[in-house]
Short mmCIF file of C-alpha atoms in Angstrom, two decimals:
data_model
loop_
_atom_site.label_atom_id
_atom_site.label_comp_id
_atom_site.label_asym_id
_atom_site.label_seq_id
_atom_site.Cartn_x
_atom_site.Cartn_y
_atom_site.Cartn_z
CA MET A 1102 4.17 -4.42 -25.45
CA ARG A 1103 6.92 -2.78 -25.14
CA ASP A 1104 9.60 -4.17 -22.75
CA LEU A 1105 12.50 -2.07 -21.71
CA SER A 1106 15.41 -4.22 -20.89
CA LEU A 1107 15.08 -4.76 -24.90
CA GLU A 1108 15.72 -1.30 -25.28
CA GLY A 1109 19.39 -1.59 -22.78
CA GLU A 1110 17.24 -1.07 -18.96
CA PRO A 1111 17.02 -4.24 -17.53
CA PRO A 1112 15.78 -4.57 -14.28
CA PHE A 1113 17.86 -4.04 -11.83
CA LEU A 1114 19.11 -7.26 -9.95
CA VAL A 1115 17.97 -7.38 -6.04
CA SER A 1116 21.23 -9.96 -5.81
CA ASP A 1117 23.38 -6.44 -5.63
CA LEU A 1118 21.78 -5.30 -2.86
CA GLY A 1119 22.92 -7.65 -0.57
CA GLN A 1120 19.54 -8.35 1.28
CA CYS A 1121 16.09 -7.26 0.45
CA ASN A 1122 13.14 -8.44 2.40
CA ASP A 1123 10.30 -7.69 -0.18
CA ILE A 1124 10.55 -8.23 -3.54
CA SER A 1125 12.04 -11.23 -4.94
CA GLY A 1126 14.67 -11.36 -8.44
CA THR A 1127 14.39 -8.33 -10.21
CA ILE A 1128 13.95 -4.31 -9.34
CA GLY A 1129 11.93 -2.71 -11.87
CA ILE A 1130 8.97 -0.54 -11.79
CA THR A 1131 7.32 -0.98 -8.41
CA GLY A 1132 5.79 2.57 -7.11
CA THR A 1133 2.49 2.34 -8.88
CA PRO A 1134 2.21 4.76 -11.78
CA VAL A 1135 0.46 7.61 -12.41
CA ILE A 1136 -1.92 9.26 -15.27
CA ASP A 1137 -2.78 12.36 -16.69
CA PRO A 1138 -5.95 12.29 -18.33
CA ASN A 1139 -5.18 15.77 -20.20
CA THR A 1140 -2.77 14.16 -22.10
CA GLU A 1141 -2.85 10.43 -21.54
CA THR A 1142 0.52 10.29 -20.75
CA ILE A 1143 1.57 7.30 -18.29
CA TYR A 1144 4.60 8.35 -15.39
CA PHE A 1145 6.34 6.16 -13.31
CA TRP A 1146 9.45 5.08 -11.78
CA ALA A 1147 12.00 2.49 -13.15
CA LYS A 1148 14.97 0.97 -11.02
CA SER A 1149 17.93 -0.56 -13.55
CA TYR A 1150 21.34 0.56 -14.68
CA LEU A 1151 24.23 3.36 -15.47
CA GLY A 1152 25.32 0.80 -18.14
CA ALA A 1153 26.87 -2.06 -19.13
CA GLY A 1154 28.18 -2.34 -15.15
CA ARG A 1155 26.59 -3.89 -12.44
CA GLY A 1156 26.67 -4.31 -8.89
CA TYR A 1157 24.29 -1.65 -6.60
CA GLN A 1158 27.36 1.97 -6.91
CA ASN A 1159 26.29 0.59 -10.80
CA GLY A 1160 22.43 0.72 -10.29
CA ALA A 1161 20.05 3.75 -11.48
CA TYR A 1162 16.83 5.06 -11.75
CA ARG A 1163 14.88 6.74 -14.64
CA PHE A 1164 12.26 8.51 -14.87
CA HIS A 1165 9.12 7.47 -18.33
CA ALA A 1166 7.19 9.97 -19.74
CA ILE A 1167 5.02 7.55 -22.34
CA ASP A 1168 2.12 7.96 -24.22
CA VAL A 1169 -0.91 5.31 -23.25
CA VAL A 1170 -1.97 4.80 -26.32
CA THR A 1171 1.05 4.19 -28.59
CA LEU A 1172 3.30 3.30 -25.55
CA LYS A 1173 6.45 5.48 -27.04
CA GLU A 1174 8.76 7.56 -24.61
CA LYS A 1175 7.46 11.68 -24.94
CA PRO A 1176 10.53 13.76 -26.68
CA GLY A 1177 13.90 14.20 -23.89
CA PHE A 1178 12.18 11.15 -21.67
CA PRO A 1179 13.33 9.24 -19.59
CA VAL A 1180 15.16 11.34 -17.09
CA ASN A 1181 18.05 10.05 -15.04
CA LEU A 1182 18.40 10.96 -11.68
CA GLN A 1183 22.13 10.13 -10.52
CA ASP A 1184 23.64 12.42 -8.43
CA THR A 1185 20.96 15.31 -8.45
CA PRO A 1186 21.85 17.07 -5.51
CA ALA A 1187 18.74 17.25 -2.63
CA ASP A 1188 17.70 21.39 -2.46
CA ASN A 1189 18.23 21.23 1.15
CA ASP A 1190 21.60 19.93 1.88
CA ASN A 1191 24.28 20.30 -1.92
CA THR A 1192 26.65 17.91 -0.32
CA ARG A 1193 24.00 14.73 -0.10
CA TRP A 1194 23.23 13.76 -3.90
CA PHE A 1195 20.73 11.24 -5.76
CA THR A 1196 21.85 7.24 -5.88
CA GLY A 1197 19.81 5.25 -7.61
CA GLY A 1198 21.65 1.72 -6.70
CA THR A 1199 20.69 2.69 -2.84
CA VAL A 1200 17.42 3.08 -2.94
CA LEU A 1201 13.54 1.94 -3.69
CA GLN A 1202 10.82 3.84 -4.91
CA ARG A 1203 8.26 2.40 -3.53
CA PRO A 1204 5.32 4.73 -3.46
CA SER A 1205 2.30 5.78 -5.00
CA LEU A 1206 3.20 8.72 -8.33
CA SER A 1207 0.99 11.25 -7.92
CA ILE A 1208 0.62 14.61 -9.83
CA VAL A 1209 0.29 17.92 -8.17
CA ASN A 1210 0.17 21.21 -10.18
CA GLY A 1211 2.21 19.40 -13.41
CA VAL A 1212 5.13 18.66 -11.56
CA VAL A 1213 5.01 14.65 -10.38
CA PHE A 1214 6.16 13.60 -6.74
CA ALA A 1215 7.26 10.14 -6.15
CA GLY A 1216 9.28 8.99 -2.34
CA PHE A 1217 12.08 6.85 -2.24
CA ASP A 1218 13.94 5.15 0.66
CA ARG A 1219 15.67 2.42 1.96
CA TYR A 1220 19.78 0.91 1.19
CA ASN A 1221 21.64 3.78 2.11
CA TYR A 1222 18.95 4.76 5.08
CA THR A 1223 18.02 8.29 3.49
CA GLY A 1224 14.51 9.57 2.68
CA TRP A 1225 14.02 11.67 -0.93
CA LEU A 1226 10.54 13.05 -2.10
CA VAL A 1227 11.48 14.07 -5.88
CA GLY A 1228 9.15 16.03 -8.10
CA MET A 1229 10.12 15.75 -12.00
CA SER A 1230 7.78 17.75 -14.67
CA ALA A 1231 4.52 16.91 -16.02
CA SER A 1232 5.43 18.63 -19.57
CA GLU A 1233 9.67 18.45 -20.15
CA PRO A 1234 12.03 16.53 -19.01
CA LYS A 1235 13.69 17.81 -15.80
CA VAL A 1236 13.45 17.92 -12.76
CA ILE A 1237 11.86 20.30 -10.36
CA THR A 1238 12.43 19.19 -6.93
CA ALA A 1239 14.80 17.01 -4.71
CA TYR A 1240 14.91 16.59 -0.71
CA THR A 1241 16.13 14.61 1.20
CA THR A 1242 14.67 13.39 4.67
CA ASN A 1243 18.09 13.73 6.49
CA GLY A 1244 19.94 16.32 5.53
CA GLY A 1245 21.80 19.97 6.89
CA PRO A 1246 22.41 20.78 10.56
CA GLY A 1247 22.21 17.72 12.63
CA ALA A 1248 22.42 14.90 10.22
CA PRO A 1249 24.86 12.28 10.08
CA PRO A 1250 27.92 14.06 7.80
CA HIS A 1251 28.39 12.69 4.14
CA ASP A 1252 32.08 12.24 3.29
CA GLY A 1253 31.59 10.76 -0.05
CA THR A 1254 31.66 7.67 0.45
CA TRP A 1255 28.59 5.36 -0.84
CA THR A 1256 27.69 4.05 2.44
CA SER A 1257 28.53 7.24 4.43
CA GLY A 1258 25.24 10.68 5.40
CA GLY A 1259 22.07 7.91 5.24
CA GLY A 1260 19.60 8.21 8.66
CA ASP A 1261 16.38 6.31 7.83
CA ALA A 1262 13.70 8.91 7.62
CA GLY A 1263 13.03 6.51 4.34
CA ILE A 1264 9.22 7.05 2.53
CA TRP A 1265 7.75 3.72 1.51
CA MET A 1266 4.10 4.27 3.12
CA GLY A 1267 3.10 0.47 2.07
CA GLY A 1268 3.09 1.82 -1.16
CA SER A 1269 0.12 4.21 0.10
CA ALA A 1270 0.26 7.05 -3.01
CA ILE A 1271 2.01 10.98 -1.97
CA ALA A 1272 -0.80 13.01 -0.56
CA SER A 1273 -2.83 16.55 -1.22
CA ASP A 1274 -5.35 18.48 -1.32
CA HIS A 1275 -3.92 21.54 -3.49
CA SER A 1276 -1.54 22.38 -5.68
CA GLY A 1277 -0.08 24.83 -2.47
CA ARG A 1278 1.40 21.34 -0.54
CA VAL A 1279 1.81 17.78 -0.38
CA PHE A 1280 1.97 15.26 2.51
CA PHE A 1281 3.87 12.21 3.29
CA VAL A 1282 5.14 9.98 6.07
CA THR A 1283 8.56 8.52 7.43
CA GLY A 1284 10.07 5.56 8.85
CA SER A 1285 12.71 5.12 11.27
CA GLY A 1286 16.35 7.22 12.13
CA TRP A 1287 18.80 5.34 13.82
CA ARG A 1288 21.13 8.50 13.32
CA GLY A 1289 21.40 12.17 13.91
CA LEU A 1290 18.16 12.31 15.85
CA VAL A 1291 17.55 16.36 16.52
CA ASN A 1292 14.34 16.50 18.41
CA GLN A 1293 14.87 14.78 22.58
CA ASN A 1294 13.38 16.51 25.84
CA LEU A 1295 12.34 19.87 24.62
CA PRO A 1296 8.97 20.44 22.69
CA ALA A 1297 9.38 22.18 19.41
CA SER A 1298 7.25 23.89 17.02
CA GLY A 1299 6.28 21.95 13.87
CA ARG A 1300 6.61 25.20 11.63
CA ILE A 1301 10.62 24.95 12.56
CA THR A 1302 12.73 23.41 10.12
CA LEU A 1303 14.05 19.58 11.57
CA HIS A 1304 16.24 17.79 9.06
CA THR A 1305 15.74 14.86 10.69
CA LEU A 1306 12.55 13.74 9.51
CA SER A 1307 12.55 10.40 11.48
CA GLU A 1308 9.27 8.93 12.12
CA CYS A 1309 7.17 12.14 10.79
CA VAL A 1310 4.08 13.30 9.37
CA VAL A 1311 5.13 16.28 6.94
CA ASN A 1312 3.71 19.20 5.07
CA MET A 1313 5.75 19.93 2.17
CA ALA A 1314 4.89 23.71 0.57
CA VAL A 1315 5.25 23.68 -2.84
CA ASN A 1316 5.70 26.83 -4.62
CA ALA A 1317 3.04 28.11 -7.30
CA SER A 1318 5.56 29.26 -10.12
CA THR A 1319 8.69 26.47 -9.32
CA GLY A 1320 7.07 23.43 -7.84
CA ILE A 1321 10.51 23.48 -6.00
CA VAL A 1322 9.09 22.16 -2.08
CA THR A 1323 10.00 22.75 1.08
CA GLN A 1324 9.45 21.96 4.34
CA ALA A 1325 6.18 23.73 6.54
CA ASP A 1326 5.01 21.46 9.12
CA TYR A 1327 5.47 17.95 10.79
CA PHE A 1328 4.28 15.84 13.48
CA GLU A 1329 6.77 13.99 15.62
CA PRO A 1330 5.51 11.27 18.06
CA TYR A 1331 7.07 12.20 21.46
CA THR A 1332 7.82 8.03 21.02
CA TYR A 1333 9.55 8.26 18.56
CA THR A 1334 12.88 7.43 19.45
CA ALA A 1335 11.44 4.02 20.79
CA MET A 1336 9.66 3.72 17.98
CA ASP A 1337 13.24 3.81 15.82
CA ALA A 1338 14.84 1.64 18.55
CA GLY A 1339 12.03 -1.34 17.42
CA ASP A 1340 11.72 -0.28 14.68
CA ARG A 1341 8.09 0.44 14.21
CA ASP A 1342 8.18 2.55 11.39
CA LEU A 1343 5.30 5.42 12.17
CA GLY A 1344 5.70 5.32 7.36
CA ALA A 1345 4.62 2.61 7.30
CA GLY A 1346 0.99 3.75 6.31
CA GLY A 1347 0.52 6.98 4.29
CA VAL A 1348 -1.07 10.23 4.94
CA ILE A 1349 -4.99 10.49 3.84
CA LEU A 1350 -6.29 14.30 3.97
CA PRO A 1351 -10.25 13.46 4.11
CA ASP A 1352 -13.15 15.27 2.83
CA PRO A 1353 -13.06 18.37 4.80
CA LYS A 1354 -16.32 18.82 4.29
CA THR A 1355 -17.34 16.37 6.43
CA PHE A 1356 -14.59 15.48 8.07
CA ASN A 1357 -14.06 19.15 10.55
CA GLY A 1358 -15.50 20.26 13.71
CA GLY A 1359 -14.18 21.86 16.57
CA GLY A 1360 -12.20 25.32 14.40
CA ILE A 1361 -10.38 22.97 12.19
CA GLN A 1362 -10.73 23.05 9.01
CA ARG A 1363 -8.95 19.95 7.62
CA LEU A 1364 -8.18 16.32 9.11
CA ALA A 1365 -5.23 14.04 8.40
CA ASN A 1366 -4.96 11.07 9.23
CA ALA A 1367 -1.51 8.54 9.67
CA VAL A 1368 -1.43 4.76 11.91
CA GLY A 1369 2.23 2.30 11.06
CA LYS A 1370 3.24 -0.13 12.21
CA ASN A 1371 3.36 0.63 16.58
CA GLY A 1372 -0.75 0.58 15.82
CA ILE A 1373 -1.54 3.48 16.93
CA ALA A 1374 -3.83 5.73 14.45
CA TYR A 1375 -3.38 9.96 14.98
CA VAL A 1376 -5.56 11.93 13.79
CA MET A 1377 -3.96 15.59 13.40
CA ASN A 1378 -5.32 18.86 12.18
CA ALA A 1379 -3.76 19.01 8.59
CA ASP A 1380 -2.92 22.55 8.66
CA ASN A 1381 -1.20 22.71 12.07
CA LEU A 1382 0.04 19.18 12.52
CA GLY A 1383 1.62 19.86 15.78
CA GLY A 1384 5.74 19.21 15.46
CA TYR A 1385 7.05 17.96 18.30
CA LYS A 1386 5.06 17.30 22.77
CA LEU A 1387 2.86 19.53 21.44
CA SER A 1388 -0.24 17.44 20.98
CA VAL A 1389 -2.65 16.09 22.81
CA GLY A 1390 -1.55 12.93 23.38
CA GLY A 1391 -3.09 -2.21 18.04
CA GLY A 1392 -1.62 -4.45 15.46
CA SER A 1393 0.68 -2.96 12.79
CA VAL A 1394 -0.45 -1.33 9.84
CA PHE A 1395 0.80 -1.13 6.55
CA ALA A 1396 -1.36 0.90 4.56
CA ASN A 1397 -3.24 4.11 4.29
CA SER A 1398 -6.22 4.17 6.08
CA GLY A 1399 -9.69 5.12 3.67
CA THR A 1400 -12.50 6.84 4.64
CA TYR A 1401 -16.29 7.55 3.78
CA PRO A 1402 -17.65 11.44 3.22
CA LEU A 1403 -21.01 10.22 3.63
CA GLU A 1404 -23.51 9.55 6.74
CA GLY A 1405 -21.97 10.91 8.99
CA GLY A 1406 -18.66 10.53 7.84
CA PHE A 1407 -16.34 6.69 8.76
CA LEU A 1408 -12.99 5.95 9.17
CA TYR A 1409 -11.41 2.34 8.19
CA ILE A 1410 -7.58 0.44 8.94
CA THR A 1411 -6.72 -2.49 8.58
CA PRO A 1412 -4.19 -3.82 10.89
CA ALA A 1413 -2.28 -7.11 10.06
CA GLY A 1414 -3.68 -9.46 12.70
CA ASP A 1415 -6.51 -8.05 13.39
CA ASN A 1416 -9.24 -7.07 12.80
CA THR A 1417 -11.07 -4.32 10.10
CA GLN A 1418 -11.26 -1.26 12.85
CA VAL A 1419 -14.30 1.16 11.68
CA TYR A 1420 -14.73 4.75 13.45
CA SER A 1421 -17.88 6.63 13.27
CA LEU A 1422 -17.35 9.94 13.09
CA GLY A 1423 -17.28 12.11 16.92
CA HIS A 1424 -17.96 8.41 17.97
CA THR A 1425 -15.93 5.75 19.39
CA ASN A 1426 -15.27 2.52 18.03
CA THR A 1427 -18.67 1.40 15.13
CA GLY A 1428 -18.14 -2.18 14.90
CA ILE A 1429 -15.30 -4.93 13.82
CA PRO A 1430 -16.94 -5.99 10.35
CA ALA A 1431 -14.40 -9.18 9.57
CA THR A 1432 -10.38 -10.14 9.98
CA SER A 1433 -7.63 -8.52 8.04
CA ALA A 1434 -4.97 -10.82 7.20
CA GLY A 1435 -2.94 -12.71 8.87
CA ARG A 1436 0.35 -11.42 7.23
CA PRO A 1437 2.03 -7.42 6.43
CA GLY A 1438 0.74 -6.83 3.05
CA THR A 1439 -2.61 -6.74 3.39
CA GLY A 1440 -3.64 -3.21 1.67
CA SER A 1441 -5.52 0.10 1.83
CA ALA A 1442 -9.08 1.14 2.74
CA THR A 1443 -10.59 1.68 -0.22
CA VAL A 1444 -14.14 3.26 -0.12
CA THR A 1445 -16.33 3.60 -3.06
CA THR A 1446 -20.39 5.02 -3.54
CA TYR A 1447 -22.63 5.03 -6.85
CA GLN A 1448 -22.46 8.64 -8.00
CA GLY A 1449 -21.53 10.40 -4.67
CA GLN A 1450 -25.38 9.13 -2.83
CA ALA A 1451 -25.20 7.78 0.38
CA GLY A 1452 -26.12 4.46 1.27
CA THR A 1453 -23.92 3.34 -1.73
CA GLY A 1454 -20.72 2.89 -0.05
CA ILE A 1455 -19.19 0.19 -0.28
CA LEU A 1456 -15.24 -0.70 1.98
CA TRP A 1457 -13.10 -2.78 0.24
CA VAL A 1458 -10.08 -4.82 1.01
CA VAL A 1459 -7.13 -6.50 -1.03
CA ASP A 1460 -5.95 -9.56 1.17
CA PRO A 1461 -3.12 -11.12 0.00
CA ASP A 1462 -4.12 -14.13 1.20
CA ALA A 1463 -8.14 -14.68 1.31
CA GLY A 1464 -7.84 -11.97 -1.52
CA LEU A 1465 -10.41 -9.20 -2.46
CA ARG A 1466 -12.93 -8.51 0.67
CA ALA A 1467 -16.10 -5.42 -0.24
CA TYR A 1468 -18.29 -4.78 2.67
CA ASN A 1469 -21.68 -2.05 2.93
CA ALA A 1470 -19.46 0.79 4.12
CA VAL A 1471 -22.20 1.58 7.34
CA PRO A 1472 -22.03 -1.09 10.68
CA VAL A 1473 -25.72 -2.49 11.34
CA GLY A 1474 -25.13 -2.45 15.05
CA GLY A 1475 -21.45 -2.51 15.15
CA VAL A 1476 -21.69 -4.88 12.87
CA MET A 1477 -20.46 -4.89 8.84
CA THR A 1478 -22.16 -6.40 6.47
CA LYS A 1479 -19.93 -9.13 4.11
CA ILE A 1480 -21.01 -8.61 0.22
CA ASN A 1481 -19.84 -11.63 -1.58
CA LEU A 1482 -17.31 -11.50 -4.63
CA PRO A 1483 -15.73 -14.21 -6.46
CA ALA A 1484 -12.36 -15.13 -5.50
CA THR A 1485 -9.33 -13.09 -5.99
CA PRO A 1486 -6.58 -15.44 -6.03
CA LEU A 1487 -2.91 -14.72 -5.59
CA VAL A 1488 -3.47 -11.37 -5.27
CA SER A 1489 -0.22 -9.20 -4.80
CA LYS A 1490 0.14 -7.11 -1.71
CA TYR A 1491 -0.20 -3.48 -0.82
CA GLN A 1492 -2.15 -2.37 -3.48
CA ARG A 1493 -5.96 -1.54 -3.86
CA PRO A 1494 -7.97 -2.42 -6.55
CA THR A 1495 -9.21 0.03 -9.50
CA PHE A 1496 -12.66 0.36 -10.57
CA GLU A 1497 -13.93 1.54 -13.94
CA ASN A 1498 -17.43 1.45 -15.18
CA GLY A 1499 -18.91 -0.80 -13.18
CA ARG A 1500 -15.41 -3.16 -13.08
CA TYR A 1501 -12.48 -4.40 -10.65
CA TYR A 1502 -9.39 -4.97 -11.98
CA LEU A 1503 -6.44 -6.27 -9.48
CA SER A 1504 -2.96 -7.60 -10.23
CA THR A 1505 -1.97 -11.39 -8.86
CA SER A 1506 1.47 -12.60 -7.29
CA LYS A 1507 1.78 -14.39 -10.87
CA VAL A 1508 2.09 -11.35 -13.65
CA GLN A 1509 -1.30 -11.53 -14.07
CA ILE A 1510 -4.04 -8.92 -14.10
CA LEU A 1511 -7.50 -9.83 -12.90
CA ALA A 1512 -10.82 -8.10 -14.16
CA TYR A 1513 -14.78 -8.37 -12.83
CA GLY A 1514 -17.27 -7.43 -14.26
CA SER A 1515 -21.02 -6.94 -13.11
CA PRO A 1516 -23.37 -8.48 -12.23
CA VAL A 1517 -21.72 -11.83 -11.74
CA ASN A 1518 -24.03 -15.08 -12.20
CA MET A 1519 -22.69 -17.79 -8.98
CA PRO A 1520 -23.00 -21.51 -10.13
CA MET A 1521 -23.66 -21.71 -6.60
CA THR A 1522 -24.03 -20.85 -3.20
CA CYS A 1523 -21.61 -21.60 -0.43
CA THR A 1524 -21.39 -20.25 3.35
CA SER A 1525 -19.20 -17.47 3.65
CA PRO A 1526 -17.47 -17.01 5.44
CA THR A 1527 -16.52 -19.71 7.46
CA ASP A 1528 -15.23 -19.10 11.03
CA PHE A 1529 -11.98 -21.97 12.59
CA GLY A 1530 -12.32 -19.09 15.85
CA SER A 1531 -9.53 -19.64 17.99
CA VAL A 1532 -7.01 -23.07 16.86
CA PRO A 1533 -3.79 -23.88 19.14
CA ILE A 1534 -0.28 -24.27 17.38
CA GLY A 1535 -0.55 -28.40 17.58
CA SER A 1536 -3.64 -29.04 16.87
CA LEU A 1537 -6.38 -28.77 13.66
CA LYS A 1538 -9.75 -28.37 12.97
CA THR A 1539 -12.58 -29.29 10.74
CA LEU A 1540 -15.36 -27.58 9.36
CA ASN A 1541 -18.35 -28.43 6.97
CA ILE A 1542 -18.61 -26.19 4.15
CA ASN A 1543 -22.57 -26.18 2.68
CA CYS A 1544 -23.60 -25.35 -0.54
CA THR A 1545 -26.73 -25.05 -2.60
CA ALA A 1546 -26.70 -25.35 -6.67
CA ASN A 1547 -28.02 -22.47 -8.42
CA ILE A 1548 -28.35 -23.86 -11.45
CA ALA A 1549 -27.94 -26.66 -13.33
CA ILE A 1550 -24.54 -27.90 -13.08
CA THR A 1551 -22.69 -30.75 -14.85
CA LYS A 1552 -20.22 -31.50 -12.77
CA ILE A 1553 -17.89 -30.37 -9.99
CA THR A 1554 -13.98 -30.64 -11.82
CA GLY A 1555 -12.24 -30.30 -8.12
CA LEU A 1556 -11.42 -27.08 -5.61
CA VAL A 1557 -8.10 -24.86 -5.53
CA LEU A 1558 -7.01 -23.55 -2.01
CA HIS A 1559 -4.85 -20.56 -1.18
CA ILE A 1560 -2.79 -20.95 1.82
CA ILE A 1561 -1.36 -24.56 3.25
CA LEU A 1562 -2.56 -24.47 6.15
CA PHE A 1563 -5.87 -25.29 5.33
CA THR A 1564 -7.18 -28.31 3.15
CA ALA A 1565 -10.26 -29.57 1.70
CA LEU A 1566 -9.70 -33.03 -1.29
CA ASN A 1567 -11.47 -33.51 -4.41
CA SER A 1568 -12.71 -36.43 -3.19
CA SER A 1569 -14.67 -34.86 -0.96
CA LEU A 1570 -16.73 -33.30 -3.85
CA PRO A 1571 -19.96 -34.78 -5.61
CA THR A 1572 -18.41 -36.85 -8.78
CA GLY A 1573 -21.64 -36.61 -10.78
CA ALA A 1574 -24.42 -34.04 -11.49
CA LEU A 1575 -26.17 -31.56 -9.65
CA ALA A 1576 -29.29 -30.45 -9.85
CA LYS A 1577 -30.99 -26.72 -9.35
CA GLY A 1578 -31.44 -26.72 -5.88
CA ALA A 1579 -29.51 -29.99 -4.93
CA SER A 1580 -26.83 -29.44 -1.69
CA PHE A 1581 -23.68 -30.67 -0.60
CA SER A 1582 -21.27 -30.29 1.94
CA PHE A 1583 -17.35 -30.89 1.71
CA PRO A 1584 -14.69 -30.86 5.32
CA VAL A 1585 -11.83 -28.47 5.05
CA THR A 1586 -9.49 -28.31 7.54
CA PHE A 1587 -7.81 -25.44 9.74
CA ASN A 1588 -4.21 -27.90 10.26
CA LEU A 1589 -1.60 -26.21 13.04
CA THR A 1590 -0.14 -29.28 13.98
CA ASN A 1591 3.70 -28.72 12.28
CA HIS A 1592 3.38 -24.87 12.20
CA GLN A 1593 6.44 -23.07 13.33
CA LEU A 1594 7.23 -20.22 14.99
CA ASN A 1595 9.01 -17.14 13.92
CA SER A 1596 9.78 -13.97 14.06
CA GLY A 1597 9.38 -13.08 10.30
CA SER A 1598 12.08 -9.34 9.28
CA THR A 1599 11.80 -5.85 9.98
CA SER A 1600 9.94 -5.28 6.81
CA SER A 1601 7.25 -8.69 6.82
CA PRO A 1602 7.37 -9.51 10.13
CA GLN A 1603 4.77 -12.99 11.67
CA VAL A 1604 1.95 -12.39 13.27
CA VAL A 1605 1.65 -14.16 16.16
CA PRO A 1606 -1.35 -14.70 17.61
CA GLY A 1607 -2.03 -14.24 13.73
CA VAL A 1608 -5.55 -14.73 11.70
CA LYS A 1609 -5.34 -16.70 8.60
CA THR A 1610 -7.92 -16.75 6.18
CA THR A 1611 -8.53 -17.81 1.97
CA SER A 1612 -10.31 -18.18 -0.49
CA ILE A 1613 -11.63 -21.61 -1.84
CA ASP A 1614 -11.74 -22.13 -5.29
CA LEU A 1615 -14.53 -24.56 -6.76
CA LEU A 1616 -14.64 -25.27 -10.84
CA THR A 1617 -17.85 -26.63 -12.43
CA VAL A 1618 -18.77 -27.91 -15.64
CA ASN A 1619 -22.37 -25.97 -15.63
CA GLY A 1620 -25.52 -27.01 -17.38
CA VAL A 1621 -26.58 -24.13 -17.79
CA THR A 1622 -24.27 -20.43 -20.17
CA GLY A 1623 -23.48 -17.58 -18.62
CA TYR A 1624 -22.89 -18.87 -15.33
CA ALA A 1625 -19.00 -18.55 -13.61
CA THR A 1626 -17.26 -21.67 -13.90
CA THR A 1627 -14.76 -20.70 -10.45
#
């Protein structure tokens, strides 16, 4: 293990920002790192300070390149980005204390790309060399003609259009371009009543899906194309970030047609999914025209092609290519934080697709990727308590891994031998606020169980008692039931925050862990 704080790089204090809706305590590495398998190097950004001084004026972001085996820094790293000017507006410079790096990193043609947003309300796309300790490109989403002028102070010149995307990665389908989505803007809104081509540079990129060309020789980015919804000013006013979710580029071998070779898809807080021509995004007012989404969509290119969207507080939406909605599999989380829809297959074989969704309330959920009769088939999984929001599972050699809010890594293998089988899912239906509802969970022992030592619920709105469980040993095949109550008698409604709004009415889900002492080895104890 290597602790950067012991090397003079302590995490940044949230209290130095004055307000932060998403992170408590300290800010360090928030964007998911990326690993180059060819050099076995992991790259990431870490937020700290320029020196011993504190306060946001002394904040800094450093770019690290670390050997994944030895954990030693590559020669010349880390690199401090402080005071780097924007390629598209040299009156603006990067200030590490007033931004936050949340999107996952991507490597494209030897350049490591990352997005930044927040606090001085201006987005940045930054590209760093993967082989040398130097900045390749830095582009601001609100700079140039029409953007708010910068007067040299810490808080001037901002205009929002941050790149955060619910933690999703900067997207790319080949070495010549990258895509990202921006959030709301509040000053310097260039596009007004007249249509505008996406091929003409827009200097105020709020609520936009953006295609940036990457120079093959230098790695420097320039704006190539964009799409901006005609309702973007209303979205800005209501803080309905299109950039709450990322952009995906589905497999072009399946997702094409009508002369369109490549598609792009984006969906955010306004709950509208935009399907675009990736080679001609649509500009402003040139295109043919739910619940908030804080994550990437997912796609499955086999068996006809499917698209998956996971809105907060609503049902996971499944669409088939060229048809209408084919099924509603199950509920997403009742609050922002649902991870991106992730689809896996076994060696790319049709019929093996699985949809994975990380629910911060109920843990990891999985379904067969193709609906049957308009309904998704759930795959029962072991409980995954306290998983972190905005994440997707990581897969390797038949195992999957998740992180938790308690700074843990959960690792699961296949197959898992469960000591009992219980009814799942259990649907409480609609429960009015101010009331409660109780249902029974039925379980059957798959093996001889010496003792059930207790149960754990992960959402306080659900209650169950250890005293309701069997007290003695259970023989194989023995059945029992216990009550669970969904209790809204004391529930208070609130609006939440702009980045984590309360979903009303909403969906609440949780997992139940039954803890056992087994009479047979080789079986899980939870």
